[in-house]
Coordinates of C-alpha atoms in Angstrom, one line a residue:
X1 CA 13.5 17.2 35.7
X2 CA 12.7 13.3 35.3
X3 CA 16.2 11.0 35.5
X4 CA 18.0 10.3 32.0
X5 CA 17.7 6.9 31.0
X6 CA 20.2 4.1 29.4
X7 CA 20.4 1.1 27.5
X8 CA 23.5 -1.1 27.2
X9 CA 24.6 -3.7 24.4
X10 CA 26.7 -6.0 24.9
X11 CA 29.1 -8.2 22.7
X12 CA 31.4 -10.3 23.0
X13 CA 33.2 -12.3 25.8
X14 CA 32.2 -13.0 29.5
X15 CA 35.0 -10.3 30.3
X16 CA 33.0 -7.6 28.3
X17 CA 29.2 -8.4 30.4
X18 CA 31.1 -8.0 34.3
X19 CA 32.8 -4.7 32.5
X20 CA 28.9 -3.8 31.4
X21 CA 28.0 -4.4 34.7
X22 CA 30.0 -1.6 36.0
X23 CA 29.3 0.5 33.5
X24 CA 25.6 0.3 34.3
X25 CA 26.7 0.5 38.4
X26 CA 28.4 4.2 37.1
X27 CA 26.2 5.3 35.3
X28 CA 23.3 4.0 38.0
X29 CA 25.6 6.0 40.7
X30 CA 25.4 9.1 38.3
X31 CA 21.5 9.4 38.1
X32 CA 20.8 7.8 35.5
X33 CA 18.1 4.8 35.3
X34 CA 17.6 1.6 33.4
X35 CA 15.6 2.5 30.0
X36 CA 11.9 0.4 29.8
X37 CA 11.5 -2.0 27.9
X38 CA 10.5 -0.5 24.6
X39 CA 11.2 3.0 25.4
X40 CA 14.2 4.9 23.3
X41 CA 16.5 5.4 26.3
X42 CA 18.5 8.8 26.8
X43 CA 21.7 7.0 26.3
X44 CA 22.9 4.2 23.9
X45 CA 26.5 2.2 25.5
X46 CA 27.7 -0.4 23.1
X47 CA 30.7 -2.4 24.4
X48 CA 32.1 -3.9 21.7
X49 CA 34.1 -7.0 20.8
X50 CA 37.4 -7.0 18.3
X51 CA 38.1 -10.7 17.9
X52 CA 35.7 -11.5 14.9
X53 CA 35.7 -10.0 11.5
X54 CA 31.6 -9.3 12.1
X55 CA 32.4 -7.4 14.8
X56 CA 32.8 -4.2 12.7
X57 CA 29.8 -5.0 10.3
X58 CA 27.7 -5.5 13.3
X59 CA 28.8 -1.9 15.1
X60 CA 28.2 0.1 12.4
X61 CA 24.8 -1.4 11.3
X62 CA 23.8 -1.0 15.1
X63 CA 25.2 2.6 14.6
X64 CA 23.9 3.2 11.8
X65 CA 20.2 2.6 12.5
X66 CA 20.6 4.7 15.2
X67 CA 21.6 7.3 13.6
X68 CA 17.9 8.0 12.3
X69 CA 16.9 7.5 16.1
X70 CA 18.8 9.7 17.6
X71 CA 18.3 12.8 14.8
X72 CA 14.2 12.4 16.2
X73 CA 15.0 12.3 19.6
X74 CA 16.2 15.9 21.8
X75 CA 19.6 14.9 24.0
X76 CA 20.1 11.5 22.8
X77 CA 23.6 10.4 23.1
X78 CA 25.4 7.8 21.8
X79 CA 28.9 5.7 23.3
X80 CA 30.9 3.4 21.7
X81 CA 33.4 1.6 24.6
X82 CA 34.9 -1.9 24.7
X83 CA 37.7 -3.7 22.3
X84 CA 36.4 -1.7 19.2
X85 CA 36.9 1.1 20.7
X86 CA 39.9 0.7 21.2
X87 CA 40.9 -0.5 18.3
X88 CA 39.3 1.9 15.8
X89 CA 39.4 5.4 18.3
X90 CA 38.5 7.9 16.7
X91 CA 37.9 5.8 13.4
X92 CA 34.5 5.2 14.7
X93 CA 33.4 9.4 14.8
X94 CA 34.6 9.2 11.3
X95 CA 32.1 7.4 10.1
X96 CA 29.6 7.8 12.4
X97 CA 29.4 11.5 13.2
X98 CA 26.7 10.8 15.7
X99 CA 28.5 9.4 18.0
X100 CA 29.0 11.4 21.4
X101 CA 31.2 9.2 23.1
X102 CA 34.7 6.8 22.5
X103 CA 36.1 5.2 25.4
X104 CA 38.4 2.3 25.5
X105 CA 39.1 -0.6 28.2
X106 CA 41.5 0.4 30.7
X107 CA 38.8 3.9 31.1
X108 CA 35.2 2.3 31.4
X109 CA 35.2 4.6 34.8
X110 CA 34.9 8.2 32.5
X111 CA 32.2 7.4 30.8
X112 CA 29.1 9.4 33.1
X113 CA 32.2 12.4 32.5
X114 CA 32.8 11.8 28.9
X115 CA 28.8 12.0 28.3
X116 CA 28.7 15.4 30.9
X117 CA 31.5 16.7 28.7
X118 CA 29.4 15.4 25.4
X119 CA 26.3 17.5 26.4
X120 CA 27.9 20.3 27.7
X121 CA 30.3 21.1 25.0
X122 CA 28.5 19.9 21.8
X123 CA 30.9 18.0 20.3
X124 CA 32.3 13.4 20.2
X125 CA 34.6 12.8 23.1
X126 CA 37.2 10.3 22.4
X127 CA 39.1 9.0 25.1
X128 CA 41.4 6.4 25.0
X129 CA 43.6 5.3 27.4
X130 CA 46.9 3.2 26.9
X131 CA 47.0 0.7 29.6
X132 CA 44.8 0.5 32.8
X133 CA 43.0 3.5 34.9
X134 CA 42.0 1.8 38.2
X135 CA 41.6 -2.0 38.1
X136 CA 37.7 -2.5 37.4
X137 CA 36.2 -3.6 40.3
X138 CA 36.8 -0.8 42.0
X139 CA 34.1 0.6 40.5
X140 CA 30.1 0.8 41.3
X141 CA 28.9 -2.0 39.7
X142 CA 24.8 -3.6 38.4
X143 CA 24.7 -7.0 38.9
X144 CA 21.9 -8.4 36.0
X145 CA 22.0 -11.4 38.5
X146 CA 21.2 -11.8 42.6
X147 CA 22.3 -15.4 42.8
X148 CA 25.3 -15.7 40.7
X149 CA 28.1 -13.3 40.3
X150 CA 31.1 -12.4 37.8
X151 CA 34.3 -11.4 40.1
X152 CA 37.5 -10.7 37.6
X153 CA 41.1 -11.8 39.3
X154 CA 43.0 -10.5 36.9
X155 CA 42.4 -8.2 34.1
X156 CA 45.2 -8.4 30.1
X157 CA 46.8 -11.3 29.1
X158 CA 50.6 -12.2 27.9
X159 CA 50.5 -14.5 25.7
X160 CA 50.8 -13.2 21.5
X161 CA 49.1 -16.2 20.0
X162 CA 48.7 -14.9 16.4
X163 CA 45.1 -15.4 15.8
X164 CA 44.2 -12.7 18.6
X165 CA 44.3 -8.9 19.0
X166 CA 42.7 -9.0 22.4
X167 CA 46.0 -8.5 23.8
X168 CA 47.5 -5.9 22.3
X169 CA 43.7 -3.7 23.0
X170 CA 43.5 -5.0 27.1
X171 CA 47.1 -4.5 28.3
X172 CA 49.7 -6.7 29.8
X173 CA 48.0 -9.2 33.0
X174 CA 47.9 -7.4 35.6
X175 CA 46.2 -9.4 39.2
X176 CA 43.9 -8.3 42.2
X177 CA 45.4 -9.1 45.3
X178 CA 43.9 -12.0 47.2
X179 CA 42.2 -10.2 50.1
X180 CA 40.6 -7.9 47.8
X181 CA 39.3 -10.9 45.4
X182 CA 37.7 -12.9 48.6
X183 CA 36.7 -9.1 50.4
X184 CA 34.6 -9.4 47.0
X185 CA 32.8 -12.7 47.2
X186 CA 32.7 -11.8 50.8
X187 CA 30.3 -8.9 50.2
X188 CA 28.3 -10.6 47.2
X189 CA 27.9 -13.8 49.4
X190 CA 26.1 -11.4 51.9
X191 CA 24.1 -9.9 49.6
X192 CA 22.7 -13.3 48.5
X193 CA 24.7 -14.6 45.9
X194 CA 25.5 -18.5 45.8
X195 CA 27.8 -19.0 43.2
X196 CA 30.8 -16.9 41.4
X197 CA 32.9 -17.3 38.5
X198 CA 36.2 -16.1 38.6
X199 CA 37.5 -14.0 35.7
X200 CA 40.7 -13.8 34.3
X201 CA 42.0 -13.5 30.3
X202 CA 43.7 -16.6 31.3
X203 CA 42.3 -16.9 34.6
X204 CA 45.0 -19.9 35.6
X205 CA 48.0 -18.2 35.0
X206 CA 46.4 -15.6 38.0
X207 CA 49.9 -14.5 39.9
X208 CA 52.2 -14.3 37.3
X209 CA 53.4 -11.0 37.8
X210 CA 55.5 -12.1 40.7
X211 CA 56.0 -15.8 39.6
X212 CA 53.6 -18.0 41.4
X213 CA 52.8 -21.1 39.4
X214 CA 50.7 -22.4 42.5
X215 CA 48.7 -19.1 43.1
X216 CA 45.3 -20.0 41.1
X217 CA 45.3 -23.1 43.2
X218 CA 45.8 -21.7 46.4
X219 CA 43.3 -19.4 45.1
X220 CA 40.6 -22.0 44.7
X221 CA 41.1 -23.4 47.7
X222 CA 40.9 -19.7 49.7
X223 CA 37.1 -19.6 47.9
X224 CA 36.4 -22.0 48.6
X225 CA 36.6 -22.1 52.1
X226 CA 34.3 -18.6 52.4
X227 CA 31.4 -19.4 54.4
X228 CA 28.0 -19.3 52.7
X229 CA 29.8 -19.5 49.5
X230 CA 27.8 -22.6 47.3
X231 CA 29.4 -23.0 44.0
X232 CA 32.8 -21.8 42.3
X233 CA 33.4 -21.5 38.3
X234 CA 36.4 -20.0 36.4
X235 CA 37.3 -19.1 32.9
X236 CA 38.9 -19.0 30.8
X237 CA 42.3 -21.2 31.6
X238 CA 45.3 -21.6 29.0
X239 CA 46.5 -25.6 29.2
X240 CA 49.8 -24.6 28.9
X241 CA 49.9 -23.3 32.1
X242 CA 46.9 -25.9 33.6
X243 CA 48.9 -27.4 36.3
X244 CA 48.2 -30.4 38.1
X245 CA 47.9 -28.6 41.4
X246 CA 45.2 -26.3 40.2
X247 CA 43.7 -30.1 39.2
X248 CA 44.0 -31.4 42.9
X249 CA 42.3 -27.7 44.3
X250 CA 38.7 -28.8 42.1
X251 CA 38.6 -32.0 42.9
X252 CA 39.3 -31.4 47.2
X253 CA 37.4 -28.1 47.2
X254 CA 33.7 -29.4 47.3
X255 CA 32.5 -25.6 46.2
X256 CA 34.5 -25.8 43.0
X257 CA 32.0 -27.6 40.8
X258 CA 33.2 -30.5 38.4
X259 CA 33.4 -28.4 35.0
X260 CA 36.1 -27.2 33.3
X261 CA 36.6 -25.1 29.8
X262 CA 39.7 -25.8 28.7
X263 CA 40.4 -24.3 24.6
X264 CA 41.7 -26.3 22.7
X265 CA 42.1 -24.4 19.2
X266 CA 42.9 -27.1 17.1
X267 CA 44.1 -31.0 17.2
X268 CA 47.3 -30.1 14.8
X269 CA 50.4 -30.0 16.8
X270 CA 51.6 -27.9 13.0
X271 CA 48.6 -25.4 13.7
X272 CA 49.2 -24.5 17.3
X273 CA 52.7 -24.0 16.6
X274 CA 51.6 -21.5 13.5
X275 CA 48.7 -20.0 16.2
X276 CA 51.7 -19.5 19.1
X277 CA 49.7 -22.0 21.6
X278 CA 52.2 -22.9 23.6
X279 CA 51.3 -26.8 23.7
X280 CA 50.7 -29.7 21.8
X281 CA 48.4 -32.3 21.3
X282 CA 49.7 -34.7 24.2
X283 CA 49.8 -32.2 26.5
X284 CA 46.1 -31.1 25.8
X285 CA 45.3 -34.6 25.8
X286 CA 46.8 -35.3 29.5
X287 CA 45.6 -32.6 31.2
X288 CA 42.0 -33.9 30.3
X289 CA 42.5 -37.4 31.1
X290 CA 43.8 -35.9 34.4
X291 CA 41.1 -34.3 34.7
X292 CA 38.8 -37.3 34.6
X293 CA 40.6 -38.8 36.9
X294 CA 40.2 -36.9 39.5
X295 CA 36.4 -36.0 38.9
X296 CA 35.1 -38.0 36.9
X297 CA 32.0 -36.3 36.2
X298 CA 33.8 -33.7 35.1
X299 CA 32.0 -32.1 32.4
X300 CA 34.7 -30.4 29.7
X301 CA 33.9 -28.1 27.6
X302 CA 36.0 -26.1 24.6
X303 CA 36.7 -23.9 21.4
X304 CA 38.0 -25.0 18.8
X305 CA 38.4 -22.5 15.5
X306 CA 38.4 -24.0 12.1
X307 CA 40.2 -22.8 9.0
X308 CA 43.4 -21.1 10.4
X309 CA 45.8 -20.3 7.8
X310 CA 47.1 -22.8 6.0
X311 CA 45.0 -26.1 7.5
X312 CA 45.8 -29.0 5.9
X313 CA 42.8 -31.9 5.6
X314 CA 44.5 -34.4 7.8
X315 CA 45.5 -30.8 10.6
X316 CA 41.5 -30.7 10.7
X317 CA 41.3 -34.4 10.6
X318 CA 43.9 -34.4 13.8
X319 CA 41.7 -31.8 15.0
X320 CA 38.4 -34.3 14.8
X321 CA 40.9 -36.7 16.8
X322 CA 40.9 -34.6 19.4
X323 CA 37.4 -33.6 19.9
X324 CA 36.5 -37.1 19.2
X325 CA 38.7 -38.6 22.0
X326 CA 38.0 -35.9 24.4
X327 CA 34.3 -36.2 24.9
X328 CA 34.0 -33.1 25.1
X329 CA 30.1 -31.9 26.5
X330 CA 30.3 -29.2 24.7
X331 CA 32.3 -27.0 22.0
X332 CA 31.8 -23.0 21.3
X333 CA 33.2 -23.7 17.4
X334 CA 34.5 -20.8 16.0
X335 CA 35.9 -20.2 12.0
X336 CA 39.0 -18.3 11.6
X337 CA 38.3 -14.6 10.6
X338 CA 40.8 -12.9 9.6
X339 CA 41.4 -9.6 12.2
X340 CA 43.7 -6.4 11.2
X341 CA 46.8 -6.0 12.7
X342 CA 47.4 -10.0 13.9
X343 CA 50.2 -11.8 12.6
X344 CA 47.7 -14.6 11.2
X345 CA 46.3 -12.1 9.3
X346 CA 49.0 -11.7 7.0
X347 CA 50.3 -15.8 6.4
X348 CA 49.9 -17.0 3.9
X349 CA 47.8 -19.9 2.5
X350 CA 44.2 -18.7 3.8
X351 CA 41.4 -21.0 3.8
X352 CA 39.2 -20.4 1.0
X353 CA 35.9 -19.9 2.4
X354 CA 33.9 -22.6 1.0
X355 CA 36.2 -25.7 2.3
X356 CA 36.1 -23.4 5.9
X357 CA 32.5 -23.7 5.8
X358 CA 32.6 -27.2 5.1
X359 CA 34.8 -28.5 8.2
X360 CA 33.0 -26.4 10.1
X361 CA 29.7 -28.1 9.8
X362 CA 32.2 -31.6 9.7
X363 CA 33.1 -30.8 13.4
X364 CA 29.4 -28.9 14.6
X365 CA 28.1 -32.4 14.1
X366 CA 30.6 -34.6 14.8
X367 CA 30.3 -32.5 18.4
X368 CA 26.2 -32.3 17.7
X369 CA 27.3 -36.1 18.1
X370 CA 29.1 -36.5 21.1
X371 CA 27.1 -33.5 23.3
X372 CA 24.0 -35.9 22.9
X373 CA 26.1 -39.0 23.9
X374 CA 26.9 -37.6 26.7
X375 CA 24.1 -36.0 27.5
X376 CA 22.0 -39.2 27.2
X377 CA 24.3 -40.9 29.9
X378 CA 22.8 -38.1 32.6
X379 CA 18.8 -39.7 32.0
X380 CA 18.3 -41.3 35.0
X381 CA 20.7 -39.2 37.5
X382 CA 19.5 -36.9 40.1
X383 CA 20.7 -33.8 39.9
X384 CA 20.6 -30.7 42.3
X385 CA 19.6 -27.2 39.6
X386 CA 20.7 -23.5 40.5
X387 CA 17.1 -22.1 39.5
X388 CA 18.0 -19.4 36.9
X389 CA 16.4 -16.5 35.3
X390 CA 16.3 -16.5 31.8
X391 CA 18.5 -19.4 30.3
X392 CA 15.0 -21.2 29.1
X393 CA 13.8 -19.3 25.9
X394 CA 11.1 -21.6 25.9
X395 CA 9.7 -21.9 29.2
X396 CA 6.8 -19.8 29.1
X397 CA 5.1 -21.7 26.8
X398 CA 6.4 -25.1 28.2
X399 CA 5.7 -24.3 31.6
X400 CA 9.1 -25.5 32.6
X401 CA 11.2 -23.4 34.9
X402 CA 15.5 -23.8 34.3
X403 CA 18.3 -24.5 36.0
X404 CA 22.2 -25.8 36.0
X405 CA 23.7 -28.6 37.0
X406 CA 26.7 -28.7 39.2
X407 CA 28.2 -29.5 36.0
X408 CA 26.6 -26.8 34.7
X409 CA 24.8 -28.5 32.1
X410 CA 21.7 -26.8 31.9
X411 CA 18.4 -28.4 33.0
X412 CA 14.3 -27.8 32.4
X413 CA 11.9 -29.1 34.6
X414 CA 8.4 -29.1 35.5
X415 CA 7.3 -27.5 38.8
X416 CA 5.3 -28.7 40.9
X417 CA 1.4 -27.8 40.0
X418 CA 1.2 -24.9 38.8
X419 CA 4.8 -24.1 39.5
X420 CA 4.7 -23.2 43.7
X421 CA 5.8 -25.8 45.6
X422 CA 2.9 -26.7 47.6
X423 CA 2.3 -30.1 45.8
X424 CA 3.5 -32.7 43.3
X425 CA 6.4 -33.9 45.3
X426 CA 7.8 -37.5 46.1
X427 CA 8.0 -38.1 49.7
X428 CA 10.5 -36.1 51.6
X429 CA 13.1 -36.5 47.9
X430 CA 12.9 -40.6 47.9
X431 CA 10.4 -41.0 44.8
X432 CA 11.7 -41.7 41.3
X433 CA 14.8 -42.8 42.3
X434 CA 15.7 -39.4 44.2
X435 CA 18.5 -39.5 46.7
X436 CA 18.2 -41.2 49.9
X437 CA 16.1 -39.3 52.9
X438 CA 18.3 -39.2 55.3
X439 CA 20.8 -37.2 53.5
X440 CA 18.6 -35.2 51.6
X441 CA 17.4 -33.8 54.4
X442 CA 21.1 -34.1 56.3
X443 CA 22.2 -31.4 53.9
X444 CA 19.1 -29.5 53.6
X445 CA 20.0 -28.8 57.5
X446 CA 23.3 -27.7 56.9
X447 CA 22.9 -25.1 53.5
X448 CA 19.3 -24.2 53.9
X449 CA 16.0 -25.8 54.1
X450 CA 13.0 -27.7 52.3
X451 CA 10.5 -25.9 51.4
X452 CA 7.4 -26.4 50.4
X453 CA 5.9 -22.9 50.9
X454 CA 5.7 -20.4 47.8
X455 CA 7.2 -20.3 44.4
X456 CA 10.2 -21.4 42.8
X457 CA 12.6 -18.6 42.5
X458 CA 15.5 -17.8 40.6
X459 CA 18.0 -17.8 43.3
X460 CA 16.4 -21.2 44.9
X461 CA 17.6 -25.6 45.2
X462 CA 15.9 -27.9 43.1
X463 CA 16.5 -31.2 43.0
X464 CA 15.3 -33.2 40.3
X465 CA 16.2 -36.7 38.1
X466 CA 16.8 -35.7 34.3
X467 CA 14.3 -37.6 32.6
X468 CA 15.1 -36.7 28.8
X469 CA 18.6 -35.6 26.9
X470 CA 19.2 -33.4 23.9
X471 CA 21.9 -32.1 22.2
X472 CA 22.6 -29.0 24.4
X473 CA 19.9 -29.6 27.4
X474 CA 18.1 -31.3 29.4
X475 CA 14.7 -32.1 30.7
X476 CA 13.2 -33.6 34.0
X477 CA 9.4 -33.8 33.8
X478 CA 9.0 -35.7 36.9
X479 CA 8.1 -34.8 40.1
X480 CA 10.3 -31.9 42.0
X481 CA 11.8 -34.4 44.6
X482 CA 13.6 -31.3 46.9
X483 CA 13.1 -27.6 46.7
X484 CA 15.9 -25.8 48.5
X485 CA 14.7 -21.7 49.5
X486 CA 17.7 -19.6 49.7
X487 CA 18.9 -16.3 50.5
X488 CA 19.3 -15.8 46.8
X489 CA 15.6 -16.1 46.3
X490 CA 15.3 -13.9 48.4
X491 CA 17.4 -11.7 47.1
X492 CA 16.0 -11.9 44.2
X493 CA 12.4 -11.3 45.2
X494 CA 13.3 -8.2 47.3
X495 CA 14.9 -7.3 43.4
X496 CA 11.9 -8.0 42.2
X497 CA 9.5 -5.8 44.6
X498 CA 11.8 -3.0 45.2
X499 CA 9.9 0.3 43.5
X500 CA 11.7 1.6 40.3
X501 CA 10.8 3.7 37.9
X502 CA 12.8 1.0 34.9
X503 CA 11.6 -2.2 33.4
X504 CA 14.0 -3.4 35.8
X505 CA 17.2 -5.7 34.6
X506 CA 16.3 -8.3 32.0
X507 CA 18.1 -11.4 31.1
X508 CA 21.5 -10.9 30.1
X509 CA 23.3 -13.6 27.1
X510 CA 26.7 -14.4 30.2
X511 CA 28.7 -15.1 27.3
X512 CA 30.2 -18.3 29.7
X513 CA 30.8 -21.3 28.0
X514 CA 27.7 -23.6 29.0
X515 CA 27.5 -27.5 28.3
X516 CA 25.8 -28.1 25.0
X517 CA 25.2 -24.3 24.0
X518 CA 24.3 -24.8 19.8
X519 CA 27.6 -22.6 18.4
X520 CA 24.5 -20.9 16.4
X521 CA 23.7 -18.8 19.4
X522 CA 27.1 -18.1 20.7
X523 CA 28.1 -14.0 19.5
X524 CA 31.6 -14.0 20.0
X525 CA 33.6 -15.9 21.7
X526 CA 35.2 -15.5 24.8
X527 CA 38.5 -13.7 24.9
X528 CA 42.5 -14.3 24.8
X529 CA 41.5 -18.5 25.8

């Protein structure tokens, strides 16, 4: 009997993407295989988001499309999980009776059992728990990337932002023990990973369960000492809990990257108060100033909501003023959408849609200008890139590869010759304004090797000089100054070479805040920032 196949469709924040990796691991442990591209899977799993108003429409539209597919595909099953499933519960089966399984945010580990139960009983299975069943990191995982990984350090949220429904769906914050986090990262490094991103709904409130305000800074330093780990990122912090010891840990730990995603939401103190965001404009700008003083090259990104109930022209102008002063490298910008069950949905002063749209367009135009100006300052700089898979959607047409700089800027670069490392190099990485040859060789000697034999692979490190800037990306069309073939690249190659009956993992839009990503490319906000 052939193994059943699956497909997972993920919406929303980076926590959902990480949960989808767990769902894939659970299904594969249960004997399922990832469906090859273009084939109808036996099981389709929707991992949903409930943060924005169009989340419902997207889900039910996709479920409607699958109804006819399921009708002509014997044995096909459809499962719906995530935040929208936690919120709507039995409503999903009422509106889409062809759905087989509905599960919530607290019991993702139940999916294989629920699918089997639905198959045997020939009726929908709805299981929603009110509290976390097991911490997700105890579940098996099918990582989409062998070179970069998500590591959840906490789940849930203790805040009560009036626009956000996530705390009601994810529950109170629950932290992992630091030794468990370190053990997971060490295991990932042993498998080839060079970069990890620490995840939490409010990642810097780690330690709140025991009242330890300094726990997150210590965790950054501890993770920075893990042998073989080269890059550490984290998302998303909350400004109200962002302490100077975290800034110090970022500045003093070489493997913590010079990148910070710091949600603003609004530049108006009056609107921040209405949002129940427990910081004000002065505190926010103070954080930005202190980060830049300690880490001058830090790329800072943000989240902003336009059109919150009661927002006046003056409130919006204050937001524009903060954006202008903060010089964000990029921003996730959102039009406020009413979510049933949130206090903001019942507030007076709902802003007319056409006003929200006009303000939104002005904000995007301002941020695009700032992003472009900030990116132009990168031209001529030599940067180290972690080569990525699937980041450059036009790479096939442009014959480029893409990677992330230390500050998380996306850089498209031209590989030497036909894409192998056999020709086209500046001698020892010294030409074209490159790094000092002796320093470059010393660095490579510590962390890898300068290797001119074989293709540049996702997971390898390259050094390039930036030659062109656009608002949402950079280009390096000169010589590749150096290539360091890494364990991560080896792991990527081994995965590609491994025999499999599926098409293998496809690139996933991780939903993490990246520098200069256009707002139109972002389907949902990261939750509870």
